[in-house]
Each structure stands twice: as structure tokens, then as C-alpha cells.
Short mmCIF file of C-alpha atoms and ligand atoms in Angstrom, two decimals:
data_model
loop_
_atom_site.label_atom_id
_atom_site.label_comp_id
_atom_site.label_asym_id
_atom_site.label_seq_id
_atom_site.Cartn_x
_atom_site.Cartn_y
_atom_site.Cartn_z
CA MET A 1 15.80 21.10 -14.86
CA LEU A 2 15.07 17.52 -15.93
CA ARG A 3 18.01 15.39 -16.67
CA PRO A 4 17.78 13.05 -19.60
CA PHE A 5 16.13 9.48 -19.02
CA THR A 6 14.93 6.52 -20.78
CA LEU A 7 11.08 6.09 -20.82
CA ASP A 8 10.01 2.48 -20.87
CA ARG A 9 6.44 1.63 -21.92
CA PRO A 10 5.67 -2.04 -21.14
CA SER A 11 2.27 -3.60 -21.81
CA THR A 12 2.18 -6.20 -19.11
CA LEU A 13 3.20 -6.67 -15.44
CA GLY A 14 5.68 -9.38 -16.60
CA GLU A 15 7.48 -6.74 -18.86
CA VAL A 16 7.64 -4.31 -15.89
CA ALA A 17 9.18 -7.03 -13.85
CA ASP A 18 11.78 -7.90 -16.76
CA LEU A 19 12.63 -4.15 -16.87
CA LEU A 20 13.11 -3.88 -13.07
CA THR A 21 15.38 -6.91 -13.20
CA ALA A 22 17.29 -5.66 -16.11
CA HIS A 23 18.04 -2.25 -14.55
CA PRO A 24 18.05 -2.72 -10.86
CA HIS A 25 18.47 0.47 -8.80
CA GLU A 26 18.28 2.65 -12.00
CA SER A 27 14.49 2.32 -12.79
CA VAL A 28 11.45 4.02 -11.08
CA LEU A 29 7.88 3.18 -11.62
CA TYR A 30 6.05 6.16 -13.28
CA ALA A 31 2.44 6.82 -13.44
CA GLY A 32 1.00 10.37 -13.67
CA GLY A 33 4.28 12.04 -12.76
CA THR A 34 2.74 14.66 -10.58
CA GLU A 35 5.09 13.92 -7.69
CA LEU A 36 7.91 11.99 -9.36
CA LEU A 37 8.61 14.72 -12.02
CA LEU A 38 8.67 17.42 -9.27
CA LEU A 39 11.38 15.26 -7.25
CA MET A 40 13.32 14.99 -10.38
CA LYS A 41 13.10 18.57 -11.55
CA GLU A 42 14.33 19.57 -8.00
CA GLY A 43 17.33 17.13 -8.37
CA LEU A 44 16.05 15.06 -5.29
CA ILE A 45 16.20 11.94 -7.38
CA ARG A 46 17.92 11.11 -10.47
CA PRO A 47 16.59 7.82 -12.00
CA ARG A 48 18.14 6.79 -15.39
CA ARG A 49 14.93 4.95 -16.42
CA LEU A 50 11.25 5.58 -15.87
CA ILE A 51 8.87 2.52 -16.26
CA ASP A 52 5.46 3.89 -17.27
CA VAL A 53 2.84 1.80 -15.53
CA LYS A 54 0.01 3.47 -17.43
CA THR A 55 0.59 1.42 -20.43
CA VAL A 56 -0.18 -1.75 -18.49
CA ARG A 57 -3.95 -1.75 -19.36
CA GLU A 58 -5.14 -3.96 -16.65
CA LEU A 59 -4.26 -1.62 -13.93
CA ASP A 60 -6.66 1.07 -15.35
CA ALA A 61 -10.02 -0.70 -14.30
CA ILE A 62 -12.74 -0.10 -11.59
CA THR A 63 -14.66 -3.29 -10.75
CA ALA A 64 -17.11 -4.37 -8.04
CA GLU A 65 -17.74 -7.92 -6.80
CA ASN A 66 -20.09 -8.63 -3.91
CA GLY A 67 -20.13 -5.11 -2.92
CA THR A 68 -16.28 -4.87 -2.76
CA LEU A 69 -15.07 -2.08 -4.88
CA THR A 70 -11.49 -2.50 -6.62
CA ILE A 71 -9.72 0.62 -8.01
CA GLY A 72 -6.79 -0.04 -10.33
CA ALA A 73 -3.61 1.60 -9.52
CA THR A 74 -3.47 3.75 -12.72
CA VAL A 75 -7.03 4.91 -12.52
CA ARG A 76 -6.80 8.81 -12.25
CA HIS A 77 -8.64 10.82 -9.62
CA ARG A 78 -10.92 12.11 -12.65
CA GLY A 79 -11.77 8.58 -13.41
CA VAL A 80 -12.88 7.85 -9.77
CA GLU A 81 -14.82 11.04 -9.60
CA ARG A 82 -16.74 10.17 -12.77
CA SER A 83 -17.18 6.43 -12.46
CA VAL A 84 -20.76 5.45 -12.21
CA LEU A 85 -19.67 2.32 -10.35
CA VAL A 86 -17.98 4.28 -7.57
CA GLN A 87 -20.87 6.73 -7.53
CA GLU A 88 -23.33 4.02 -7.02
CA ARG A 89 -21.25 1.77 -4.50
CA CYS A 90 -19.58 4.40 -2.54
CA PRO A 91 -20.55 7.87 -3.28
CA LEU A 92 -18.24 9.20 -0.71
CA VAL A 93 -15.27 8.08 -2.66
CA ALA A 94 -16.29 9.67 -5.71
CA GLY A 95 -17.18 12.90 -3.87
CA VAL A 96 -13.74 13.01 -2.16
CA ALA A 97 -12.03 12.36 -5.57
CA ARG A 98 -13.77 15.56 -6.88
CA HIS A 99 -11.96 17.60 -4.36
CA VAL A 100 -8.37 16.25 -4.73
CA ALA A 101 -5.87 18.79 -5.85
CA ASN A 102 -6.91 20.74 -8.99
CA VAL A 103 -8.33 19.57 -12.26
CA ARG A 104 -4.82 19.45 -13.81
CA VAL A 105 -3.66 17.16 -11.12
CA ARG A 106 -6.76 15.12 -11.08
CA ASN A 107 -6.63 14.54 -14.80
CA VAL A 108 -3.06 12.92 -14.58
CA GLY A 109 -2.63 11.89 -11.04
CA THR A 110 -3.32 8.27 -10.10
CA VAL A 111 -4.74 6.51 -7.00
CA GLY A 112 -1.81 4.31 -7.06
CA GLY A 113 0.65 7.13 -7.32
CA ASN A 114 -1.00 8.75 -4.31
CA LEU A 115 -0.92 5.79 -2.07
CA ALA A 116 2.58 4.56 -3.23
CA PHE A 117 4.08 8.00 -2.62
CA ALA A 118 2.70 8.12 1.02
CA ASP A 119 2.79 11.84 1.25
CA PRO A 120 1.10 12.43 4.70
CA HIS A 121 -1.22 15.00 3.17
CA SER A 122 -3.34 12.51 1.32
CA ASP A 123 -7.11 12.53 1.13
CA LEU A 124 -7.22 9.13 -0.27
CA ALA A 125 -5.21 7.29 2.51
CA THR A 126 -7.38 8.81 5.18
CA LEU A 127 -10.62 7.94 3.37
CA PHE A 128 -9.56 4.33 2.35
CA LEU A 129 -8.39 3.59 6.00
CA ALA A 130 -12.04 4.21 7.03
CA LEU A 131 -13.00 1.71 4.28
CA ASP A 132 -10.36 -1.06 5.36
CA GLY A 133 -8.47 -0.49 2.15
CA THR A 134 -6.28 -3.40 1.11
CA LEU A 135 -3.50 -2.95 -1.50
CA HIS A 136 -2.54 -5.51 -3.82
CA LEU A 137 1.06 -5.83 -4.66
CA TRP A 138 2.54 -7.94 -7.41
CA SER A 139 6.03 -9.00 -8.33
CA ARG A 140 7.76 -12.06 -9.88
CA ARG A 141 8.08 -13.45 -6.58
CA GLY A 142 4.27 -13.45 -6.00
CA ALA A 143 1.31 -11.30 -5.07
CA ARG A 144 0.19 -10.24 -1.59
CA ASP A 145 -2.52 -8.07 -0.07
CA VAL A 146 -1.40 -5.47 2.50
CA PRO A 147 -3.95 -3.57 4.52
CA LEU A 148 -3.55 0.13 4.20
CA ALA A 149 -3.01 0.58 7.92
CA ASP A 150 0.29 -1.70 7.58
CA PHE A 151 1.24 -0.27 4.08
CA ILE A 152 1.85 3.22 4.97
CA ARG A 153 4.60 3.23 7.63
CA GLY A 154 5.36 6.84 7.88
CA PRO A 155 5.98 10.02 5.47
CA TYR A 156 6.99 8.79 2.11
CA GLU A 157 7.61 5.22 3.55
CA THR A 158 5.61 2.29 2.67
CA ALA A 159 5.94 -1.62 2.95
CA ARG A 160 6.33 -1.88 -0.72
CA GLU A 161 9.52 -3.80 -1.86
CA GLU A 162 11.55 -2.39 -4.77
CA ASP A 163 10.44 -4.99 -7.21
CA GLU A 164 6.70 -4.65 -6.34
CA VAL A 165 4.10 -2.91 -8.31
CA LEU A 166 1.04 -1.65 -6.60
CA THR A 167 -1.72 -3.08 -8.86
CA SER A 168 -5.03 -1.98 -7.13
CA VAL A 169 -6.89 -1.03 -3.95
CA ARG A 170 -9.84 -3.03 -2.55
CA LEU A 171 -12.44 -1.25 -0.47
CA ARG A 172 -14.84 -3.20 1.77
CA PRO A 173 -18.54 -3.25 0.97
CA TRP A 174 -20.58 -0.14 2.05
CA PRO A 175 -23.52 -1.22 4.20
CA ALA A 176 -26.80 0.08 3.35
CA LYS A 177 -27.98 2.82 5.46
CA THR A 178 -24.27 3.98 6.13
CA ALA A 179 -24.21 7.79 6.94
CA SER A 180 -20.94 9.26 6.15
CA ALA A 181 -18.89 12.54 5.96
CA TYR A 182 -15.47 13.49 4.77
CA LEU A 183 -14.12 16.96 5.92
CA LYS A 184 -10.91 18.49 4.62
CA PHE A 185 -9.41 21.58 5.79
CA GLY A 186 -6.45 23.32 4.20
CA VAL A 187 -4.91 26.59 3.47
CA TYR A 188 -2.12 25.43 0.96
CA GLU A 189 -2.52 23.20 -2.15
CA ARG A 190 -2.44 20.04 -0.12
CA PRO A 191 -4.99 19.26 2.83
CA THR A 192 -3.88 20.23 6.29
CA LEU A 193 -6.44 17.81 7.69
CA GLY A 194 -8.85 15.15 6.51
CA VAL A 195 -11.50 13.36 8.68
CA ALA A 196 -13.69 10.55 7.51
CA VAL A 197 -16.60 9.38 9.57
CA ALA A 198 -18.67 6.45 8.60
CA CYS A 199 -21.79 5.71 10.91
CA GLU A 200 -23.00 2.21 10.01
CA PRO A 201 -25.59 0.09 11.74
CA GLY A 202 -23.82 -1.03 14.99
CA ALA A 203 -20.37 0.42 13.89
CA LEU A 204 -18.71 3.74 13.75
CA ARG A 205 -15.44 4.57 12.03
CA VAL A 206 -13.41 7.80 12.46
CA THR A 207 -10.11 8.27 10.76
CA VAL A 208 -7.99 11.31 10.64
CA GLY A 209 -5.18 12.09 8.14
CA CYS A 210 -2.57 14.75 7.23
CA VAL A 211 -2.00 15.86 10.80
CA GLY A 212 0.59 13.18 11.73
CA PRO A 213 3.11 10.87 10.18
CA ARG A 214 0.36 8.66 8.68
CA PRO A 215 -3.56 8.32 8.66
CA GLN A 216 -4.90 6.90 11.76
CA ARG A 217 -8.10 5.28 13.03
CA LEU A 218 -9.34 6.86 16.29
CA PHE A 219 -10.07 3.64 18.23
CA GLU A 220 -10.86 5.32 21.44
CA VAL A 221 -13.37 7.63 20.00
CA GLU A 222 -14.90 4.72 17.98
CA GLY A 223 -15.17 2.69 21.16
CA LYS A 224 -16.93 5.51 23.09
CA ALA A 225 -19.74 5.74 20.63
CA THR A 226 -20.09 2.62 18.63
CA GLY A 227 -23.76 1.45 18.38
CA GLU A 228 -25.01 4.79 19.51
CA PRO A 229 -28.09 6.11 17.53
CA ALA A 230 -27.49 9.23 15.35
CA ALA A 231 -29.29 11.53 17.87
CA VAL A 232 -26.86 10.45 20.64
CA LEU A 233 -23.87 11.03 18.25
CA LEU A 234 -25.18 14.44 17.64
CA ALA A 235 -25.51 15.34 21.22
CA ARG A 236 -22.10 13.90 22.05
CA ALA A 237 -20.21 15.32 19.20
CA GLU A 238 -18.55 18.07 21.23
CA GLU A 239 -17.34 15.42 23.66
CA LEU A 240 -16.14 12.97 21.07
CA GLY A 241 -14.21 15.93 19.21
CA ALA A 242 -12.39 16.64 22.48
CA ALA A 243 -11.45 12.95 22.71
CA ALA A 244 -10.18 12.90 19.22
CA ALA A 245 -8.00 15.97 20.00
CA ARG A 246 -6.50 13.83 22.90
CA GLU A 247 -6.08 10.68 20.89
CA VAL A 248 -4.54 11.86 17.67
CA GLU A 249 -0.82 11.64 17.05
CA ALA A 250 -0.05 15.09 15.59
CA VAL A 251 3.31 16.55 14.57
CA GLY A 252 4.27 20.11 13.69
CA ASP A 253 5.14 21.06 10.14
CA ARG A 254 4.61 24.23 7.83
CA HIS A 255 0.87 23.57 8.12
CA GLY A 256 0.94 24.23 11.86
CA SER A 257 2.19 23.00 15.36
CA ALA A 258 1.23 19.77 16.80
CA GLU A 259 -0.90 21.58 19.35
CA TYR A 260 -2.74 23.46 16.65
CA LYS A 261 -3.37 20.28 14.74
CA ARG A 262 -4.72 18.58 17.79
CA ALA A 263 -7.14 21.47 18.33
CA LEU A 264 -8.00 21.44 14.69
CA THR A 265 -8.63 17.56 14.85
CA GLY A 266 -11.09 18.21 17.77
CA ALA A 267 -13.00 20.83 15.93
CA CYS A 268 -13.16 18.93 12.66
CA VAL A 269 -14.06 15.48 14.03
CA LYS A 270 -16.89 17.26 15.98
CA ARG A 271 -18.10 18.71 12.75
CA ALA A 272 -17.83 15.54 10.77
CA LEU A 273 -19.67 13.58 13.36
CA GLN A 274 -22.47 16.23 13.38
CA VAL A 275 -22.85 16.19 9.56
CA ALA A 276 -22.69 12.33 9.32
CA ALA A 277 -25.18 12.01 12.32
CA ALA A 278 -27.60 14.54 10.78
CA ARG A 279 -27.49 12.55 7.46
CA ALA A 280 -28.32 9.46 9.28
CA GLN A 281 -31.52 11.21 10.45
CA GLY A 282 -32.30 12.29 6.86
CA GLN A 283 -31.40 15.85 7.49
CA GLN A 284 -28.57 18.15 6.22
CA ILE A 285 -26.63 20.63 8.32
CA GLN A 286 -26.26 23.95 6.35
CA ALA A 287 -22.75 25.09 7.25
CA ARG A 288 -20.01 26.77 5.60
CA TYR A 289 -16.55 27.19 7.09
CA ALA A 290 -13.62 29.04 5.52
CA HIS A 291 -10.93 26.64 3.89
CA THR A 292 -13.11 23.75 4.41
CA VAL A 293 -14.71 21.14 2.19
CA ILE A 294 -17.35 18.70 3.41
CA VAL A 295 -18.28 15.82 1.31
C1 FAD B 1 -0.50 20.68 -6.49
C2 FAD B 1 -0.85 19.38 -6.01
C3 FAD B 1 -2.00 19.27 -4.99
C4 FAD B 1 -2.34 18.10 -4.45
N1 FAD B 1 -3.48 18.01 -3.71
C5 FAD B 1 -3.94 16.93 -3.20
C6 FAD B 1 -5.03 16.81 -2.49
O1 FAD B 1 -5.76 17.68 -2.08
N2 FAD B 1 -5.46 15.51 -1.89
C7 FAD B 1 -4.59 14.34 -2.19
O2 FAD B 1 -5.05 13.53 -1.66
N3 FAD B 1 -3.58 14.47 -2.91
C8 FAD B 1 -3.13 15.71 -3.36
N4 FAD B 1 -2.02 15.73 -4.14
C9 FAD B 1 -1.30 14.61 -4.51
C10 FAD B 1 -1.84 13.85 -5.71
O3 FAD B 1 -2.93 13.07 -5.44
C11 FAD B 1 -0.74 12.94 -6.14
O4 FAD B 1 0.28 13.68 -6.68
C12 FAD B 1 -0.93 11.97 -7.46
O5 FAD B 1 -2.09 11.16 -6.96
C13 FAD B 1 0.23 11.06 -7.49
O6 FAD B 1 -0.11 10.08 -8.49
P1 FAD B 1 0.86 10.12 -9.81
O7 FAD B 1 0.34 9.07 -10.74
O8 FAD B 1 1.11 11.31 -10.55
O9 FAD B 1 2.28 9.51 -9.24
P2 FAD B 1 3.69 9.57 -9.69
O10 FAD B 1 4.19 10.90 -9.58
O11 FAD B 1 3.85 9.01 -11.18
O12 FAD B 1 4.23 8.50 -8.65
C14 FAD B 1 4.48 8.98 -7.33
C15 FAD B 1 5.29 7.67 -6.62
O13 FAD B 1 4.58 6.58 -6.67
C16 FAD B 1 5.34 5.62 -7.34
N5 FAD B 1 4.33 4.91 -8.03
C17 FAD B 1 3.35 5.26 -8.92
N6 FAD B 1 2.57 4.31 -9.41
C18 FAD B 1 2.91 3.23 -8.82
C19 FAD B 1 2.60 1.83 -8.72
N7 FAD B 1 1.37 1.44 -9.57
N8 FAD B 1 3.15 0.85 -8.01
C20 FAD B 1 4.21 1.26 -7.27
N9 FAD B 1 4.71 2.60 -7.11
C21 FAD B 1 4.14 3.43 -7.79
C22 FAD B 1 6.32 6.14 -8.24
O14 FAD B 1 7.57 5.51 -8.38
C23 FAD B 1 6.67 7.40 -7.25
O15 FAD B 1 7.49 7.07 -6.20
C24 FAD B 1 -1.58 16.78 -4.74
C25 FAD B 1 -0.46 17.11 -5.58
C26 FAD B 1 -0.17 18.20 -6.29
C27 FAD B 1 0.90 18.19 -7.09
#
């Protein structure tokens, strides 16, 4: 059951800061509430005041400059999915947004809420790590940019200070001729595993999420195949998948044991590489796997 609370609806970041200062330790930032209200209903947290960041209009924008895509913190998953700008600049991001949760969560859940909550079972964190996501944090003390790799410290733990508002995430330009794939596997509501692969001219990115405490880049796998043409990637997918299984940091939870997740990572990295490499050659792999979505 939800206990009574006060809902503040500021319209500027300055007003958010004033509210946080006026009610320290009592106030929690609130966006879509898909995580927060669950915690409150379970009695895991009992904030007296919620500060609705959705009423701060400037946080609900998607912009592009010199190829860099900036997604405001209160943009909903549905907004990302439907944004023409995102579809044009980085279709993979729009495609992944379409497969987050279910339509009810996508309609209210925000990008900022997803990243700030740092649930390990996040598609966005895995994908944005492959795109060198940088988070913009604002407080009265000043603003700062934090790479996603440093922002997420572990399950439900981030580098955000109590007085900071996450205002946006910036994604690096997506080079022309980038072939990519995002593969998610799951048997529960939230993904058990996510793999992002981007084959760019002269560069390869492979990130894995949901299987460990935080999303990770597989630097060893990348190092083994960076600069390889797509045909070679396709031929070496099995070997690179095995390398991914060795490199990944996996922990057991209700989704499976660490050993299972390492094996799953190997199989999924192999598949994602095959799909991305085939796309780089202008081909499509027609494959369907149970409980798996390939974007
Ligand atoms: C049934 C279900 C299925 C899901 N499946 C998936 C999935 O498949 N893939 C996936 O990636 N995710 C999934 N999720 C997670 C979902 O994406 C998040 O719940 C949602 O994006 C959180 O956003 P919100 O706006 O509702 O956050 P809220 O619940 O409002 O907030 C979450 C946390 O972030 C903080 N916060 C919110 N906004 C800010 C801000 N601007 N600055 C600082 N702190 C802030 C809040 O204080 C709170 O601690 C699922 C969730 C549910 C409930």
C-alpha cells in the first residue's frame, strides 16, 4: 500500500534544486514512477515528498548536433521509439526502445529513470555503452558529464550525488556504413541478457549487459577482431563467442547461474556478430530463436 506523500511539480531545474535543499533526505526525484512506485508499494522506501521531473519541460527533448544525439531524461521509451530524429540518426536505438518492457511501461517509463535506477537488467545501459553514452548531471553546484561506463557502479548504484538531476544522455555520432545488431534474451519481464554489436569501418564494439553487476564492454573480444572485414567476422563468430564467454563477468541470480550466463553470453555474442556481419555485407540472416529478440 502507498503511504501518503506530497507531490511537487516544479517547472525549472532551479525549482527542483530549491525543493531538494528545502527538504533534504525527504525528497525523491520521480519521473514515470514504474520503479519508484513499486518500491514504495512494497515499503522498501518511504519518501515523504516526490519531485516530479516531468514538469521540467526542457528535459523532454531529443536533439541532434553534428551527428551527436542527445536524449532528454524525461523522454519516454515510446518517444524514443517514435522519434524520426532517432530513427534517422541511430535506428538501432529506436528499434531497441520498441522492445523495452511492454507498451504500458514504455508509455510512462523514461530514459533517465531507467539509467538513474541502474537495474542491471537494462537494455538501454547495454546499448548506450556501445555508443559511448555520456550522462549530463546538473545541480546548484554545477553541471558535469559522466561517461556511462563510470556512472553505473553496480546494481542500483550510480555516481549521481543526492542533489544532482540527470538531465540527458548524449550518444556519439553513428558513422555511415555501421552495421549493428542488438540481441536480447529473456524468459521474465526484464531481459536476462542483452548484447550490442557495432561493426564500424576500422572499429568493432561489443557490449554485454544484464548478466553481471553492470554492463560491460568486451575489450578482449573487440581487440581480437577490430578492423576485420565482415566476411572474416562471420567466419570467426564461433571463436569470438567463446572468447566472450571467457571474458564476461557474470553473477548468478534468479535468471540463472553465473556459469549458465557465461555460456549464454557466448552463444548470443556469436549470433549478434553473425547478424551484424551479414548486415555489413548487405545480407539478412533469417533466424528465429525462442525468447529472443534481434533488432
Ligand atoms: C514490467 C517491467 C518490465 C521492464 N522491462 C524492461 C526491459 O525489457 N528493458 C529495459 O531496459 N528496462 C525494462 N524495465 C525498466 C524500465 O525501463 C524502467 O522501469 C523505466 O524506464 C524507469 O523509468 P521511470 O521514469 O518510470 O523511473 P522512476 O520509477 O520514476 O524512477 C526510477 C529511479 O530513477 C530516479 N530518477 C528518475 N528520473 C531521474 C532523473 N531525471 N534524475 C535523477 N534521478 C532520476 C528516481 O528517483 C528513482 O530512483 C522494465 C520495467 C518494468 C516495470
